[in-house]
CSV table of C-alpha atoms and ligand atoms in Angstrom, one decimal:
chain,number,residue,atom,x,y,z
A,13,UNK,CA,127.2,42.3,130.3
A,14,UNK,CA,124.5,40.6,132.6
A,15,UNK,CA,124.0,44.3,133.8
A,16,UNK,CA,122.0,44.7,130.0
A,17,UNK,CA,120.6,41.7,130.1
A,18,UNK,CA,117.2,43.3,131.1
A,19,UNK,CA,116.6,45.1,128.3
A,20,UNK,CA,116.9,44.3,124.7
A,21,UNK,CA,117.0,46.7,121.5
A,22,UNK,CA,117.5,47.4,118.2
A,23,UNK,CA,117.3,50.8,117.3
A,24,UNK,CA,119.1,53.5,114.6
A,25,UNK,CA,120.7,57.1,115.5
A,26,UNK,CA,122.7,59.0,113.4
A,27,UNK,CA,126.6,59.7,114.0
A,28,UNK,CA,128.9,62.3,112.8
A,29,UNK,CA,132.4,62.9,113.2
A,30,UNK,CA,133.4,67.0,113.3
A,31,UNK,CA,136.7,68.0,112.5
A,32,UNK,CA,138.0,68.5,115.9
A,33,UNK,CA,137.3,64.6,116.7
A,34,UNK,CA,134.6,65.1,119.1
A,35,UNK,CA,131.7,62.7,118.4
A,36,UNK,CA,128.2,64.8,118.3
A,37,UNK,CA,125.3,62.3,118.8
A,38,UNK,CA,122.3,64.1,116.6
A,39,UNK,CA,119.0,63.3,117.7
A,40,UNK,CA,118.0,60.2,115.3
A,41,UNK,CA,114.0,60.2,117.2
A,42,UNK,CA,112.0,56.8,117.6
A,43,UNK,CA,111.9,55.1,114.3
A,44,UNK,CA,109.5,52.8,115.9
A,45,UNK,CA,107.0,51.8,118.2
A,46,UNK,CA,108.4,48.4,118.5
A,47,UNK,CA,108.7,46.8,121.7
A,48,UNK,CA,109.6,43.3,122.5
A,49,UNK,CA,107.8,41.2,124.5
A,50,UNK,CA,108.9,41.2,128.6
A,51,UNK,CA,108.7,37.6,129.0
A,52,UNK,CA,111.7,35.6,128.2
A,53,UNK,CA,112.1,33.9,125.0
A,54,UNK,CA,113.7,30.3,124.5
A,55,UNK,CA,116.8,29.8,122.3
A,56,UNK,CA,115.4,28.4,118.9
A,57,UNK,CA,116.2,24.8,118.2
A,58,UNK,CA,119.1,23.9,116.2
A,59,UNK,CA,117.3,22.2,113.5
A,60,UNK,CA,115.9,26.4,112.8
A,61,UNK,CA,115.6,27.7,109.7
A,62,UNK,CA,117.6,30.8,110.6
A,63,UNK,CA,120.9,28.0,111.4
A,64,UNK,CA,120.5,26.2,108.6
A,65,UNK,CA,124.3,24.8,106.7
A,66,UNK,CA,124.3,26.1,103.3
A,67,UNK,CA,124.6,23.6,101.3
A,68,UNK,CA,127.8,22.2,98.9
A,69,UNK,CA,131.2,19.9,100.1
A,70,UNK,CA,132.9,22.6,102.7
A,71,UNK,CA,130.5,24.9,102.1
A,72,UNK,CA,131.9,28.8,103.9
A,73,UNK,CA,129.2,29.3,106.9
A,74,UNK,CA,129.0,31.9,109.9
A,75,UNK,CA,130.4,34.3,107.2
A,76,UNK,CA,131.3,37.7,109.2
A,77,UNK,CA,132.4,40.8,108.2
A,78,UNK,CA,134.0,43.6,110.5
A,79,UNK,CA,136.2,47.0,109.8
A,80,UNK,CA,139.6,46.5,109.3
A,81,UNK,CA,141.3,49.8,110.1
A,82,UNK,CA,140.6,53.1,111.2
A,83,UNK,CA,140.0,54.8,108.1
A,84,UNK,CA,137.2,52.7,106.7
A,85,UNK,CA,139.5,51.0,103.5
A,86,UNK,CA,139.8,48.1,104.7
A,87,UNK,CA,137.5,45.0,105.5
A,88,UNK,CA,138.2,41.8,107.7
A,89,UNK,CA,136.4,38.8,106.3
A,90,UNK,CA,135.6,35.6,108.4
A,91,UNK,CA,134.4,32.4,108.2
A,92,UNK,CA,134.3,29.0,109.2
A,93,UNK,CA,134.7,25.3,106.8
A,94,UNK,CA,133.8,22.3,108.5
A,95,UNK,CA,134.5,19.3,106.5
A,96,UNK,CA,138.3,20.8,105.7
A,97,UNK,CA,140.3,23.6,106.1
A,98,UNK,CA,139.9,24.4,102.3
A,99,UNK,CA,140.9,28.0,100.8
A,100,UNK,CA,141.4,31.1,102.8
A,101,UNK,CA,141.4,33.1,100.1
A,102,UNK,CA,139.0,36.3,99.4
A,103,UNK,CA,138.4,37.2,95.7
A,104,UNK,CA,137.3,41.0,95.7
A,105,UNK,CA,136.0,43.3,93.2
A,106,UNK,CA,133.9,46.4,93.0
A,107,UNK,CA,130.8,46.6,91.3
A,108,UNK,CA,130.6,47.4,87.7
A,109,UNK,CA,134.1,46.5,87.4
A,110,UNK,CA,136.0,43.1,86.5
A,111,UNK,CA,139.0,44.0,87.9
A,112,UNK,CA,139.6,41.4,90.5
A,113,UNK,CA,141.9,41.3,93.6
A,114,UNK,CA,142.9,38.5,96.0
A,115,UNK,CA,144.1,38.3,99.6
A,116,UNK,CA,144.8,35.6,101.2
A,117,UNK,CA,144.2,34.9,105.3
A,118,UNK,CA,144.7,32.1,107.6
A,119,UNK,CA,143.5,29.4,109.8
A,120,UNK,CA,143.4,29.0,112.9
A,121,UNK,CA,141.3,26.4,115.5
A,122,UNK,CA,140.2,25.8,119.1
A,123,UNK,CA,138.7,23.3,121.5
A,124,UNK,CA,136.5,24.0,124.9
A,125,UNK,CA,136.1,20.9,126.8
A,126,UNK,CA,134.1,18.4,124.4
A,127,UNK,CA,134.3,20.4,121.9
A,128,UNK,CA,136.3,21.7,118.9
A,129,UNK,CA,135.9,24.1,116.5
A,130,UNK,CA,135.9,23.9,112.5
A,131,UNK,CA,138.8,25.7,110.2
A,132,UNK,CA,138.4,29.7,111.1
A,133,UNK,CA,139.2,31.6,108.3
A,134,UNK,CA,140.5,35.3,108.8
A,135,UNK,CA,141.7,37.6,105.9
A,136,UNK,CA,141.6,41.3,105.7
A,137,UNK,CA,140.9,43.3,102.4
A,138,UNK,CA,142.6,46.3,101.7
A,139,UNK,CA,143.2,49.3,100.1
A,140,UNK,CA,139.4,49.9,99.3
A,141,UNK,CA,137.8,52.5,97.8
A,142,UNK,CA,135.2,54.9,100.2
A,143,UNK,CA,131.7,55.0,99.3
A,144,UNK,CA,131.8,52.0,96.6
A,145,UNK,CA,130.1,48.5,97.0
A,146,UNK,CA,132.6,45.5,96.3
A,147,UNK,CA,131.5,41.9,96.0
A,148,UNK,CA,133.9,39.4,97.8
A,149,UNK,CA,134.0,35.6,97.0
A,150,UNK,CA,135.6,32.6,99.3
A,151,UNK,CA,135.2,28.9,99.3
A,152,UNK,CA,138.0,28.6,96.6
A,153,UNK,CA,138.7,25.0,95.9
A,154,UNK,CA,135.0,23.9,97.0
A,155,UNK,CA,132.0,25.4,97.0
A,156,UNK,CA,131.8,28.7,96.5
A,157,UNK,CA,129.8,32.0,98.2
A,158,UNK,CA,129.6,35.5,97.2
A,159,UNK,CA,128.6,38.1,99.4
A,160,UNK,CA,129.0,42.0,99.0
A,161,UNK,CA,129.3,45.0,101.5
A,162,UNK,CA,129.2,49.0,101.1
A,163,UNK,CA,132.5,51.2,102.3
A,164,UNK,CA,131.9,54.0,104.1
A,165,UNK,CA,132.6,57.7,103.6
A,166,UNK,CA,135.9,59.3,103.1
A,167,UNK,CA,136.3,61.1,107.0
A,168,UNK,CA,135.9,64.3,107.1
A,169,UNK,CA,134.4,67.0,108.6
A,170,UNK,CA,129.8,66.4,108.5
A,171,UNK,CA,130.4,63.4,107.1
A,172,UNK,CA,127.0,61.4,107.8
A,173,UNK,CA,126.5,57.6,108.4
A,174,UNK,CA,123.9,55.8,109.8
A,175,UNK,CA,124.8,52.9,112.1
A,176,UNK,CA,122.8,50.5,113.7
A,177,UNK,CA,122.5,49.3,117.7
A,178,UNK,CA,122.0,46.0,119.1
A,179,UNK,CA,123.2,44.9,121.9
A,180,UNK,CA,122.3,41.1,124.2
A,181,UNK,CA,121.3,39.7,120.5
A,182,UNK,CA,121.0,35.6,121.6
A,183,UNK,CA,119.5,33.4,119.6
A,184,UNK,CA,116.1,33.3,120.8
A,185,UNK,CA,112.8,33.7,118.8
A,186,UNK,CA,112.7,37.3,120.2
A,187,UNK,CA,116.3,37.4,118.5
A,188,UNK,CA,114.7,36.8,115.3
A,189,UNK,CA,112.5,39.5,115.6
A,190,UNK,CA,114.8,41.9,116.8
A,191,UNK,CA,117.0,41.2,113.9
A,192,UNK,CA,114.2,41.0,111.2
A,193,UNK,CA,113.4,44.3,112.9
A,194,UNK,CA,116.3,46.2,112.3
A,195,UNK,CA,116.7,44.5,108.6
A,196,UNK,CA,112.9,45.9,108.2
A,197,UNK,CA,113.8,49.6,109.2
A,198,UNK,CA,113.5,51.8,106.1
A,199,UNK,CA,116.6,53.8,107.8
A,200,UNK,CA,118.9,51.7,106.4
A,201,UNK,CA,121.8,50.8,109.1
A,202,UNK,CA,125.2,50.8,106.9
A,203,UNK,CA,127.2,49.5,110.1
A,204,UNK,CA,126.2,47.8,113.3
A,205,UNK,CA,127.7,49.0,116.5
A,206,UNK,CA,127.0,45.8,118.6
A,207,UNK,CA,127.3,46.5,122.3
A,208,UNK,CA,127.9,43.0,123.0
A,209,UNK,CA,126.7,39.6,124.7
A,210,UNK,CA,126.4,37.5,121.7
A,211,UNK,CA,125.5,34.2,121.6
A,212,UNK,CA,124.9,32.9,125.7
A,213,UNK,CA,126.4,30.0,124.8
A,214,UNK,CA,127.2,29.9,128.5
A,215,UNK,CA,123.5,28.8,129.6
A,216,UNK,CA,124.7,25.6,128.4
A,217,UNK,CA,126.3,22.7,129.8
A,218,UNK,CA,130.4,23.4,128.9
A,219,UNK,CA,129.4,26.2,127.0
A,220,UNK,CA,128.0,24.4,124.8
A,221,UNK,CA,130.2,25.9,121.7
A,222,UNK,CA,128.2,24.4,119.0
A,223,UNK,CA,125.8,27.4,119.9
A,224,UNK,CA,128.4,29.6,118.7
A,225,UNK,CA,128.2,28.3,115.4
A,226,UNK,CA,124.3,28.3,115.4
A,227,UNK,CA,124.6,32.2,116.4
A,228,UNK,CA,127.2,32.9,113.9
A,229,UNK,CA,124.8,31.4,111.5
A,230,UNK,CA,122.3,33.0,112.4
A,231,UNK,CA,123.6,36.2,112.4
A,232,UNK,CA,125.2,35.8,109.0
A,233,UNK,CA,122.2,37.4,107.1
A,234,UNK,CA,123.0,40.8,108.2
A,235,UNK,CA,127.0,40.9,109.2
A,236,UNK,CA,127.6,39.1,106.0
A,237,UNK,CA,127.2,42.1,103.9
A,238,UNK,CA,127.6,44.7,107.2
A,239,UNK,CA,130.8,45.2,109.3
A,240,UNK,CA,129.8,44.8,113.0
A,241,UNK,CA,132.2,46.7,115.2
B,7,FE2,FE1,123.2,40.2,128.2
């Protein structure tokens, strides 16, 4: 993805499916005159607001949410626990309702040369309703988060949604901005289509894979509550 690496934006357009599967690309305009600087920024230190640990005993962090199926009813929740491998279970329920639902995921681990990862958590939430905000819960046994995210629209034929682009993110000061500048848009982006090269953990020494967790951090704020496909 080095071939991008020249160029960095955030921008929204506008999507529809027709019925005969083609995918029409409308004309979204320029949203904004934004334009990041040319020179290159420097990653932000680790002790950065933006990476911060939440706080509490095994607290869920890097907390990431992505599509689950093809139809848009299902969501796959991730995150990572660092003192323990704790709960993997989601507790989900949409808004203005109390009926609750639980799934339950799994674990799973790596290591990189000196390094080795904390407990990732994977479970995918399913048989959701289109078009309806649900709340979802993890941390069970611990501390506790709650997070929420929207569905999208039954498919069909016109059916509009307005997704967001980012591609090359890193976790440089100009990342910030670029992030703060798509949460800013009023166009609201209801998914992200990220085009990849995340974290560039690979400027570092091994790979340095603790820059993986300061990007999925960092990013948490938006693909917390957004799937990013
Ligand atoms: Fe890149």
């Amino acid at each position: 993805m080095r071939f991008y690496s020249c160029f960095l934006v955030a921008f929204l357009c506008v999507l529809a499916f027709d019925d005969g599967g083609f995918l029409l690309l409308s004309n979204g305009g320029i949203t904004s005159s934004y334009v990041r600087n040319e020179e290159k920024s420097v990653d932000m230190p680790f002790d950065s607001d933006v990476f911060k640990v939440p706080q509490g005993y095994n607290a869920p962090q890097q907390v990431h949410i992505t599509q689950g199926d093809h139809e848009g009813k299902a969501i796959i929740v991730s995150w990572i626990t660092v003192d323990e491998p704790g709960s993997s279970t989601v507790l989900y329920w949409p808004r203005n309702s109390t009926k609750m639902v639980q799934a339950t995921g799994h674990i799973t681990t790596y290591t990189y040369y000196n390094y080795t990862s904390g407990y990732i958590h994977h479970c995918t939430l399913e048989d959701l309703e289109s078009n309806s905000t649900y709340y979802y819960e993890i941390g069970f046994g611990h501390t506790t988060r709650t997070f929420w995210f929207v569905t999208p629209p039954e498919v069909g034929p016109g059916v509009p949604c307005t997704f967001g682009i980012i591609g090359d993110l890193g976790q440089t000061y100009d990342s910030n901005t670029t992030l703060t500048h798509y949460e800013m848009n009023p166009v609201k982006g209801k998914t992200m289509l990220y085009v990849g090269d995340l974290s560039y953990a690979d400027h570092y020494p091994y790979h340095d894979n603790r820059r993986w967790d300061s990007w999925g951090r960092f990013v948490e704020r938006s693909v917390a509550y957004q799937p990013w496909i």
